[in-house]
Coordinates of C-alpha atoms and ligand atoms in Angstrom, one line a residue:
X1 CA -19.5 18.3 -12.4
X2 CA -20.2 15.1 -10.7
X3 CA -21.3 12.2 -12.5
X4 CA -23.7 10.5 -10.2
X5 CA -24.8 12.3 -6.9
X6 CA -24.0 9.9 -4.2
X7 CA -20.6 8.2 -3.6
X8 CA -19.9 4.7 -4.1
X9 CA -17.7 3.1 -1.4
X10 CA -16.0 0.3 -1.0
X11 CA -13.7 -0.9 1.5
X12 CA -10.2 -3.0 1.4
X13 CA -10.3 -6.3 3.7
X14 CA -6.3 -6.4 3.3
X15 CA -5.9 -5.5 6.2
X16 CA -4.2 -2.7 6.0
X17 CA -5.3 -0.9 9.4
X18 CA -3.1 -3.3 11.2
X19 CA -0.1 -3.3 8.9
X20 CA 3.4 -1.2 9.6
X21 CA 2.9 -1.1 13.6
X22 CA -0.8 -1.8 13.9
X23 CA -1.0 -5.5 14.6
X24 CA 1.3 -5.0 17.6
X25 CA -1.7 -3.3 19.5
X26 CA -3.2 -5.0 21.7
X27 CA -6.7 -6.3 21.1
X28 CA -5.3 -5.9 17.3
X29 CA -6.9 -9.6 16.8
X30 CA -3.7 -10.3 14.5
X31 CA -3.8 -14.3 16.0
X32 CA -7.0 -14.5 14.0
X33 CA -5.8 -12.5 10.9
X34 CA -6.1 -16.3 8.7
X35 CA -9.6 -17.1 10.2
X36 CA -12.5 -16.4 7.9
X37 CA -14.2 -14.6 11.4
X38 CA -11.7 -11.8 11.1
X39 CA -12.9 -10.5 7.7
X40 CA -16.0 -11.1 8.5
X41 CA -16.4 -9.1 11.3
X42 CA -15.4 -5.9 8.9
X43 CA -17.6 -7.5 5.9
X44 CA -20.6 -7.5 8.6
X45 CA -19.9 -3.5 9.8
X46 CA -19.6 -2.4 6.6
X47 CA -23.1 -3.5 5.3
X48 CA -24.2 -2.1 8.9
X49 CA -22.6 1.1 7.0
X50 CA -24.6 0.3 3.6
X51 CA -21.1 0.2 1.4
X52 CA -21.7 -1.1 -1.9
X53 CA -18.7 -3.3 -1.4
X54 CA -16.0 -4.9 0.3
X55 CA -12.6 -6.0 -1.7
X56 CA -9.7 -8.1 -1.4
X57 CA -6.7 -7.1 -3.3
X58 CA -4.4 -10.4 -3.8
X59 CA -1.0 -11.4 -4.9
X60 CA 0.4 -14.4 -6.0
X61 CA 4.2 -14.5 -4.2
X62 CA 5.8 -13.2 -0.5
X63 CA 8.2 -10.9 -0.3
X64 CA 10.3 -12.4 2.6
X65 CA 11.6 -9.6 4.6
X66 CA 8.5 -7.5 5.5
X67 CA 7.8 -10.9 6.7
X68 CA 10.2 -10.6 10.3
X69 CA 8.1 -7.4 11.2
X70 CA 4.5 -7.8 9.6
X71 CA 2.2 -10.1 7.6
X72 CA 3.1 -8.5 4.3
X73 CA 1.6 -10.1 1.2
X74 CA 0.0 -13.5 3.7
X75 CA -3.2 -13.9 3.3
X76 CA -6.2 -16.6 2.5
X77 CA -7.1 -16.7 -1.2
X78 CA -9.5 -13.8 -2.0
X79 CA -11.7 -15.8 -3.7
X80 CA -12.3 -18.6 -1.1
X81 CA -12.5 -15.6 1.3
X82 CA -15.6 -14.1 0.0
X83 CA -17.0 -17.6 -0.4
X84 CA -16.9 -18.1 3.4
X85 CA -18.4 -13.9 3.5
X86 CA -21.3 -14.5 0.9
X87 CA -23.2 -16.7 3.4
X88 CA -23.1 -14.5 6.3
X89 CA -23.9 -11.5 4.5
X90 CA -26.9 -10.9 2.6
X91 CA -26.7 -7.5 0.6
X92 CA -22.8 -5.9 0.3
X93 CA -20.8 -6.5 -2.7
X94 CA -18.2 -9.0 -2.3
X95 CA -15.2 -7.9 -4.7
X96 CA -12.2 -10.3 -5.4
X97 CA -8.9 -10.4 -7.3
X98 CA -8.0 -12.8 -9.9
X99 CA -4.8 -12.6 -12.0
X100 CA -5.1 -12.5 -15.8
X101 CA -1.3 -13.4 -16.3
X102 CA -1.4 -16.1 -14.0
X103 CA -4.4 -17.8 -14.4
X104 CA -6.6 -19.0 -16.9
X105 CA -10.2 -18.0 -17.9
X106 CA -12.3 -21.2 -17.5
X107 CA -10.9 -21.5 -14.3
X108 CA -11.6 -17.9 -13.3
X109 CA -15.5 -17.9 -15.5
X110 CA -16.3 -20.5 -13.0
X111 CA -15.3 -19.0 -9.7
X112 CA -16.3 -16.0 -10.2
X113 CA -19.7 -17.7 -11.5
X114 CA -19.6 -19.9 -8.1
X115 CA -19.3 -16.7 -6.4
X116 CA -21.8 -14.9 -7.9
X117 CA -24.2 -17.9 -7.3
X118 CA -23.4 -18.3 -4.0
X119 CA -23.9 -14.4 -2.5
X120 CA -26.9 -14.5 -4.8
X121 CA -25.8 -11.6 -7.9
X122 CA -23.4 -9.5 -5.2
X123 CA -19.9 -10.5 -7.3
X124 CA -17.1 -8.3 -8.6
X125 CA -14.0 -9.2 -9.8
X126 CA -10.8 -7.3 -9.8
X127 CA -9.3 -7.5 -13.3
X128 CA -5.2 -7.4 -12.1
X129 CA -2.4 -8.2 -14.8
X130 CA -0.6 -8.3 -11.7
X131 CA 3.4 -6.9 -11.4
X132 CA 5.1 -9.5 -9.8
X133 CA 4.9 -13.5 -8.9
X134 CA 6.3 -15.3 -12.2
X135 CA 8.8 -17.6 -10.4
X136 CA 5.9 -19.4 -9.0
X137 CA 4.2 -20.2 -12.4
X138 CA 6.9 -21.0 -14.4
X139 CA 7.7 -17.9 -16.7
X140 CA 11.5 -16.8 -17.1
X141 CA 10.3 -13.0 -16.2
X142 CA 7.3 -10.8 -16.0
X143 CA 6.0 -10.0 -19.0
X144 CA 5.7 -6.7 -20.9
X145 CA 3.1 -4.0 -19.9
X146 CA 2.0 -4.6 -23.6
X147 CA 1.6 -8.2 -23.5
X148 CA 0.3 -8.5 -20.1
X149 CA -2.8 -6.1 -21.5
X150 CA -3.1 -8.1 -24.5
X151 CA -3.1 -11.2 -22.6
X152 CA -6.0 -9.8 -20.0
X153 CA -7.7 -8.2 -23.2
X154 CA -8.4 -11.4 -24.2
X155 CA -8.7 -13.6 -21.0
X156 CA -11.5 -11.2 -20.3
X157 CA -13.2 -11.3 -23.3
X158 CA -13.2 -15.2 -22.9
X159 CA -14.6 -15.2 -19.2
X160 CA -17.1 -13.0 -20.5
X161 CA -18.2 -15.7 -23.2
X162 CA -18.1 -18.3 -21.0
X163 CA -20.7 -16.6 -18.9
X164 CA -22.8 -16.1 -21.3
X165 CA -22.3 -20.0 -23.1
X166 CA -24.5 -20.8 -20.7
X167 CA -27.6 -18.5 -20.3
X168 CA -29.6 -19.2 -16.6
X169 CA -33.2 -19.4 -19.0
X170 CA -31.6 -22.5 -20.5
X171 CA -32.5 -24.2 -17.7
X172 CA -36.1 -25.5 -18.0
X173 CA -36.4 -27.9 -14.8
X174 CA -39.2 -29.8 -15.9
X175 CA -39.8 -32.2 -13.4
X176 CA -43.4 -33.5 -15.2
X177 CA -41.8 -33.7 -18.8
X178 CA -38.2 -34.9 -17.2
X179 CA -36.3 -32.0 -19.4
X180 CA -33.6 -30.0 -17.2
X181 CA -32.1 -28.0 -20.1
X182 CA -32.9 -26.8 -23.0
X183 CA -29.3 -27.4 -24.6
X184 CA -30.1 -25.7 -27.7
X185 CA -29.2 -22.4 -25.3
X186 CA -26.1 -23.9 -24.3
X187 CA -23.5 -23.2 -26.7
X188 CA -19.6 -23.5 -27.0
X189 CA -17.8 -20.3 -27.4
X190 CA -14.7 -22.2 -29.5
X191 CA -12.1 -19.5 -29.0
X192 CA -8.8 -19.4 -30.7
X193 CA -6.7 -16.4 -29.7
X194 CA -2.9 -15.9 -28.8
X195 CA -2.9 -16.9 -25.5
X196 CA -6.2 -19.5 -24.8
X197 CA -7.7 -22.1 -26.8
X198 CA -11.2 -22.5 -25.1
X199 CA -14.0 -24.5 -26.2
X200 CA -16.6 -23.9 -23.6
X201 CA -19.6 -24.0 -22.4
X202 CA -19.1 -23.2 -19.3
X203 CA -20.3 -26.1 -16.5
X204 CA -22.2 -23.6 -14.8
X205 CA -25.3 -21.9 -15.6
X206 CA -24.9 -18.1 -15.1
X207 CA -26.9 -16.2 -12.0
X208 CA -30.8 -15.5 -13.1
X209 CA -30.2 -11.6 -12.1
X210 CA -27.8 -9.0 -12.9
X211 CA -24.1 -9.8 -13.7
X212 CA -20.7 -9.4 -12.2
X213 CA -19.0 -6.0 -12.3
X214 CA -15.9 -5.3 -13.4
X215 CA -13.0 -3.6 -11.6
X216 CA -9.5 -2.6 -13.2
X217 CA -6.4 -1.3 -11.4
X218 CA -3.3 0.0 -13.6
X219 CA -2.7 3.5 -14.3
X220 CA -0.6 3.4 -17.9
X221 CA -2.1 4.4 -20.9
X222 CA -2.7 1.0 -21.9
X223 CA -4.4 -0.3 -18.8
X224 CA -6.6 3.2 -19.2
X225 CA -7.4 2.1 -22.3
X226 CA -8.5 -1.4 -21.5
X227 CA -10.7 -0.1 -17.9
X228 CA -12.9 2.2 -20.9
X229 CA -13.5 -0.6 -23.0
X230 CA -14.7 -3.0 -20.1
X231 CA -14.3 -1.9 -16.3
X232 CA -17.5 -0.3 -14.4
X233 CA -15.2 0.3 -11.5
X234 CA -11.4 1.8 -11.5
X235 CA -9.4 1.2 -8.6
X236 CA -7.4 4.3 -9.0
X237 CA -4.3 5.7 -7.6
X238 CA -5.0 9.2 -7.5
X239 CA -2.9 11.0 -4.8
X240 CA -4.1 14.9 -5.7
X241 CA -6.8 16.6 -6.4
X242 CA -5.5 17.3 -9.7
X243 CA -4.3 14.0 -10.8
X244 CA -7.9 12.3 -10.0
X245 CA -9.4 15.2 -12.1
X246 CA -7.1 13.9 -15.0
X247 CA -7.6 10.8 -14.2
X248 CA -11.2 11.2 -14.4
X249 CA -11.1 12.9 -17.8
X250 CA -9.1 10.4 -19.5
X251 CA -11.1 7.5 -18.5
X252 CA -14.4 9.5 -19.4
X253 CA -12.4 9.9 -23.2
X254 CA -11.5 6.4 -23.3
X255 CA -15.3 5.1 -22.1
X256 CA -16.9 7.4 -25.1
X257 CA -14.0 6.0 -27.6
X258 CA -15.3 2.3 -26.8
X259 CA -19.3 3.4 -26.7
X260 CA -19.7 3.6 -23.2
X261 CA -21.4 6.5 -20.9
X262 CA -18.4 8.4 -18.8
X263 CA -20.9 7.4 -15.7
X264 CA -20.6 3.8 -16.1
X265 CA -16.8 3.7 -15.7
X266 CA -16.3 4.7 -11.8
X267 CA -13.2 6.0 -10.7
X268 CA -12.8 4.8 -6.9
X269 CA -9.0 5.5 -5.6
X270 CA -8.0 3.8 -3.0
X271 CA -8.2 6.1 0.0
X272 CA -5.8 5.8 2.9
X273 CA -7.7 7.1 6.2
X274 CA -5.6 7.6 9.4
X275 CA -8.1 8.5 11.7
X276 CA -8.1 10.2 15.4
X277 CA -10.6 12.2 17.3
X278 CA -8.3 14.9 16.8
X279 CA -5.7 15.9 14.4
X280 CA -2.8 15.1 16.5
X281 CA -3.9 11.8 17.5
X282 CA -4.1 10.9 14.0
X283 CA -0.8 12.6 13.5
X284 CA 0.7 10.4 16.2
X285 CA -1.0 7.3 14.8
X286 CA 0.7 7.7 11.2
X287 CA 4.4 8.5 12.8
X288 CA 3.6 5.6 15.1
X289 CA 2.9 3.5 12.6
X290 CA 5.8 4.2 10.2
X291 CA 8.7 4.4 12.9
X292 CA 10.5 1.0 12.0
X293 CA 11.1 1.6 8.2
X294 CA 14.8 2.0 7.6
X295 CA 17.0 4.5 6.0
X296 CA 17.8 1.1 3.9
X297 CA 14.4 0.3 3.2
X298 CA 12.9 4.1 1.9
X299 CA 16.0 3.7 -0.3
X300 CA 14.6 0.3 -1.9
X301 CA 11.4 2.0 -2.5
X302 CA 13.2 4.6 -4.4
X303 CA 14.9 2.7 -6.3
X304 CA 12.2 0.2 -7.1
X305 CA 10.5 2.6 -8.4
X306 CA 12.4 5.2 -10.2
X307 CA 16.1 3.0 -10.1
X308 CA 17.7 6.0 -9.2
X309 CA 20.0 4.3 -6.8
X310 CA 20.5 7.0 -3.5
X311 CA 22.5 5.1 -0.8
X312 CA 25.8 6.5 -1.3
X313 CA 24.1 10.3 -1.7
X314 CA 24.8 12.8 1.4
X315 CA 21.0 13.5 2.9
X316 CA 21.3 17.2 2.1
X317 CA 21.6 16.9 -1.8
X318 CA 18.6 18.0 -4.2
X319 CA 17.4 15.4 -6.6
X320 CA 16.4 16.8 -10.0
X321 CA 14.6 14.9 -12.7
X322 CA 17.6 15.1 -14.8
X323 CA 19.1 12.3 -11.9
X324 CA 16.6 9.9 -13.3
X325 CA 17.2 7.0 -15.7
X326 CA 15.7 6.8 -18.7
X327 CA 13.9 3.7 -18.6
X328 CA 13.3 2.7 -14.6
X329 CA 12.9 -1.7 -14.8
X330 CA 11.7 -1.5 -11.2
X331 CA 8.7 -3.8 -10.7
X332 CA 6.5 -0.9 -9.3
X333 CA 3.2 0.6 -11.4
X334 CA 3.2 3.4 -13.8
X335 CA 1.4 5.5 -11.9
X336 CA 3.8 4.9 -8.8
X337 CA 6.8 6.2 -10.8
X338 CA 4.8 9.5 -12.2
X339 CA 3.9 10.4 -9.2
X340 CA 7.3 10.3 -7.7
X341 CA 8.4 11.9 -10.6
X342 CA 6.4 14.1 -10.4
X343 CA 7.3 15.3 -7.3
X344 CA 10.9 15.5 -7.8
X345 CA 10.0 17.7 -10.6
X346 CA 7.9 20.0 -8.5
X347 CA 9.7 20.3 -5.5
X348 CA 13.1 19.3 -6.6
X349 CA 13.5 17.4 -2.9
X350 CA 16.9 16.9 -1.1
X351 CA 17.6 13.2 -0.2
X352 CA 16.0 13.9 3.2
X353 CA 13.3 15.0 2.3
X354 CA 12.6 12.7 0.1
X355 CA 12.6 10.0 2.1
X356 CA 10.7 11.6 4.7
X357 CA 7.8 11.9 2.0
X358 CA 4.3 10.1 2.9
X359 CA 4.8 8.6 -0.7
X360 CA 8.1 6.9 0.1
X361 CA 7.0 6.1 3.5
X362 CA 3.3 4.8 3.2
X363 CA 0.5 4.3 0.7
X364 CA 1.0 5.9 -2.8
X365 CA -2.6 6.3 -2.2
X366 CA -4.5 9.6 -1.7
X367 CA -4.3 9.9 1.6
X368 CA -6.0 11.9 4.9
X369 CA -4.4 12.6 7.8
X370 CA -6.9 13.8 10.5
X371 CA -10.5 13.5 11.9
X372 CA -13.3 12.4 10.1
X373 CA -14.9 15.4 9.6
X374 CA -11.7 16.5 8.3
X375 CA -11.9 13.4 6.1
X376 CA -15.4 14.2 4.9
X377 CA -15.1 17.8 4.1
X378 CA -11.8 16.2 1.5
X379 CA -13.9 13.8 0.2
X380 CA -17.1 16.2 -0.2
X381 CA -14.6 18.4 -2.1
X382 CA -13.2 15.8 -4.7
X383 CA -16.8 14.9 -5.7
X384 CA -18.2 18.5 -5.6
X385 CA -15.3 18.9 -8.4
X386 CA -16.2 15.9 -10.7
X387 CA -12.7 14.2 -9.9
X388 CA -14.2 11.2 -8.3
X389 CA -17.4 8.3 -8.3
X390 CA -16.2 7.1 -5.0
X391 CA -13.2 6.0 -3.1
X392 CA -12.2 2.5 -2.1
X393 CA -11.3 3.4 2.2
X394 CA -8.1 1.7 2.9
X395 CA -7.6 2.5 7.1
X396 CA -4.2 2.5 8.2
X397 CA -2.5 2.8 11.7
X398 CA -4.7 0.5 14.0
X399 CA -8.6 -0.7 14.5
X400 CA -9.8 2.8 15.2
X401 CA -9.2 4.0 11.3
X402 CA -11.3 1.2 10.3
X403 CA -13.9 1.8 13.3
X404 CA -14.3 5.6 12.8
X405 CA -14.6 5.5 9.1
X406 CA -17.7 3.1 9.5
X407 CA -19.0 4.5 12.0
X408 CA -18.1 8.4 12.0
X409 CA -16.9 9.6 8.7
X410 CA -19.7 7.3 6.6
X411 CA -22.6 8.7 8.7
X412 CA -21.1 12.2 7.9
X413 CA -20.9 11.9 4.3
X414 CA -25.0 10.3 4.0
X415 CA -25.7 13.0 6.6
X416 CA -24.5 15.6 3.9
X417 CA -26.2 13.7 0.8
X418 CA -23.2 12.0 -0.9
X419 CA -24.7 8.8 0.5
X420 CA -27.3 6.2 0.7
X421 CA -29.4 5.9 4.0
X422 CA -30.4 2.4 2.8
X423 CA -29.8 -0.5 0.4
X424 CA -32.5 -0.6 -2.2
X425 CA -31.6 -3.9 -3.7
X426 CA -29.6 -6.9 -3.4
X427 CA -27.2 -7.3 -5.7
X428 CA -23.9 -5.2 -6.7
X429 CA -24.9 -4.1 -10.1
X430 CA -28.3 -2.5 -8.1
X431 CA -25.9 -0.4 -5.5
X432 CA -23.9 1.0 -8.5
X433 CA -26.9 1.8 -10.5
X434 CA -29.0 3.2 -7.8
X435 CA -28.7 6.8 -8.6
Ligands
LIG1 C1 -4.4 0.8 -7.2 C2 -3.8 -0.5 -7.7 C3 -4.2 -1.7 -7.1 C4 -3.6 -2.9 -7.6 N1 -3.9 -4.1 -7.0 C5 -3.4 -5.2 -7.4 C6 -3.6 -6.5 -6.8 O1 -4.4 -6.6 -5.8 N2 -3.0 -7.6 -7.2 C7 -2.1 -7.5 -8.3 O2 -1.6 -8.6 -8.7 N3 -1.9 -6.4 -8.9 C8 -2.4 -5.2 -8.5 N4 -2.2 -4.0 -9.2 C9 -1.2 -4.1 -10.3 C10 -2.0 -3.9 -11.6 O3 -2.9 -5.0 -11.9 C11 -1.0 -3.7 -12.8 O4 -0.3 -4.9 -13.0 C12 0.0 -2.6 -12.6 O5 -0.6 -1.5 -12.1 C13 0.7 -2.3 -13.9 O6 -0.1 -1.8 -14.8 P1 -0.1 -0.2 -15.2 O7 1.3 0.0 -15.7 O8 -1.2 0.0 -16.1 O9 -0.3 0.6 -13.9 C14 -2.7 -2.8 -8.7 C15 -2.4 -1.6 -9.3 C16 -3.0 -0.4 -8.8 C17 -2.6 0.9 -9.5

């Protein structure tokens, strides 16, 4: 059973529409892909399309050698990006990413707060622990899963304080009796933990309106864990039916464990939409768009994530999950190395066909292939069954993914009742609470 009756959607500002082959095409706009007019332009159609939100993953190093044939990991800072968004925009959700093993809580309490201020209560931060980029802040390696959760446990908890060290009715603005604040309202937050030592307040008062949402991506138990006790939006990797139905269920169990109502945690995978008018244009558009990536390079994948090594194996031999190692180091999620486990297990794949595998090739995202009614009908389904609150549309291929999912497959799903005709408020918190 579905939790709330219309979907929430956001959408990715990556971009990943014009990633593999799809900044090649012309009129692609790639020249303009560090100008704040580029994400704009999608920030601005997609409240035309009423999402609740737009969202900019972010990552804190560059791989170099996806570098020589696309823009990889390159991109403004997500933050200062929906800055330059917030004033041009006046009602969708402007969702960024901040790093809890990179950066530090008064720093992020602040942005964020800046943010929040300066779109007027639309805010959202994406909680990351993040699984790569420690060369570039000075730790030997990444840290554990375990610490990395302990670490964002508590860096959250902090920014949360912060927030509230500061309350917006301290501010009195008295211009007759000369009193600005009341400061008996403004209190320090004097935190000790394992990781911070933070004093507060915060130099900010916080937004006189609802507050920022939460979003958490990581699939492990432990990152499950920590979205029950304080996400209200799961970026999920969910690419089946039956996985976002698990999903689902496990985050509703850990949302009751911590006190909270299954409905206020949303699970939103990220959705990977290659669109076409028909079936075998979007067919086209995904081979297109994946024709580049080596032999060499699906191997890498592999490996990263399972570190089962196949480049000296003929093509035509099975892989079994007995072929596994124990204890794969690679740097990819949890969830990335079940679900390619997972399908070895099922399918018991020869070399070939493994690497042939949308998972190896693309997004480790659900995925659709095919028009948007085709897309619509899927995504009717998954919510018909309870498995999802929403999706997070990640286009891929070229411009027309991101075009026809605005403009064709949204209007199909409000046309159908999964979603709004309208905004009714202003803020983020009032598009995920609306129904
Ligand atoms: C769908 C999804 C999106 C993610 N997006 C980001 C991101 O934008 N930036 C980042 O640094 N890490 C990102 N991560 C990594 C997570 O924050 C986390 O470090 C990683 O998934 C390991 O945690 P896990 O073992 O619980 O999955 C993402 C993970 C998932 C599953």
């Amino acid at each position: 059973m579905k939790l709330r009756p219309k979907l929430c959607i956001g959408i990715s500002l990556a971009p990943t529409w014009l990633s593999g082959e799809g900044w090649r095409l012309p009129g692609s706009g790639i020249e303009g892909l560090y100008s704040s007019d580029f994400a704009l332009e999608t920030a601005k159609a997609a409240e035309a399309a009423h999402l609740d939100f737009v969202f900019r993953p972010d990552a804190s190093f560059l791989p170099l050698p996806v570098m020589e044939q696309s823009f990889g990991f390159s991109s403004l800072d997500a933050t200062l990006l929906m800055t330059a968004i917030a004033r041009e925009t006046a009602k969708i959700g402007l969702v960024t990413t901040i790093s809890t093993t990179f950066g530090h809580p008064y720093i992020a309490a602040r942005q964020l707060m800046s943010l929040h201020w300066l779109s007027q209560g639309r805010a959202g931060w994406n909680v990351v622990t993040a699984l790569q980029g420690h060369e570039n802040f000075g730790l030997p390696d990444m840290p554990s899963s375990d610490a990395r959760y302990a670490r964002a446990a508590e860096f959250t908890e902090v920014v949360r304080r912060l927030w509230a060290s500061f309350p917006s009715d301290a501010l009195v603005v008295d211009r007759a009796a000369g009193r600005y604040a009341d400061t008996d309202l403004i209190l320090p937050i004097n935190h000790r933990g394992p990781d911070f030592q933070v004093q507060g307040p915060l130099n900010l008062p916080a937004f006189p309106g609802p507050g920022i949402p939460l979003m958490q991506a990581g699939g492990s138990a432990t990152g499950v864990d920590f979205a029950g006790q304080v996400a209200d939006m799961v970026f999920g990797m969910t690419p089946d039916l039956d996985t976002a139905l698990k999903t689902r269920a496990q985050l509703s169990a850990r949302a009751i464990a911590h006190r909270r109502a299954p409905r206020d945690l949303r699970l939103l995978p990220g959705l990977s939409l290659y669109l076409g008018k028909t079936r075998a244009e979007a067919q086209d558009l995904f081979a297109a768009n994946h024709r580049r990536i080596t032999r060499a390079q699906r191997i890498q994948r592999v490996t990263e994530a399972t570190g089962l090594d196949l480049s000296t194996w003929p093509d035509d031999r099975p892989i079994t999950l007995a072929d596994l190692p124990k204890a794969p180091g690679g740097p990819r999620s949890a969830g990335h190395i079940a679900l390619l486990r997972r399908i070895i297990e099922t399918d018991q794949p020869t070399v070939e066909q493994l690497l042939a595998r949308p998972e190896i090739l693309a997004s480790v995202h659900w995925q659709i292939i095919g028009t948007p009614e085709d897309a619509a009908t899927e995504i009717i389904r998954w919510h018909e069954a309870g498995a999802i609150d929403g999706f997070i549309a990640v286009p891929g291929g070229a411009p027309q993914s991101l075009h026809l999912t605005l403009n064709d497959l949204v209007p199909r799903l409000r046309d159908a009742g999964h979603f709004r005709h309208a905004y009714q408020g202003d803020t983020l918190v009032s598009h995920l609470t609306e129904a």
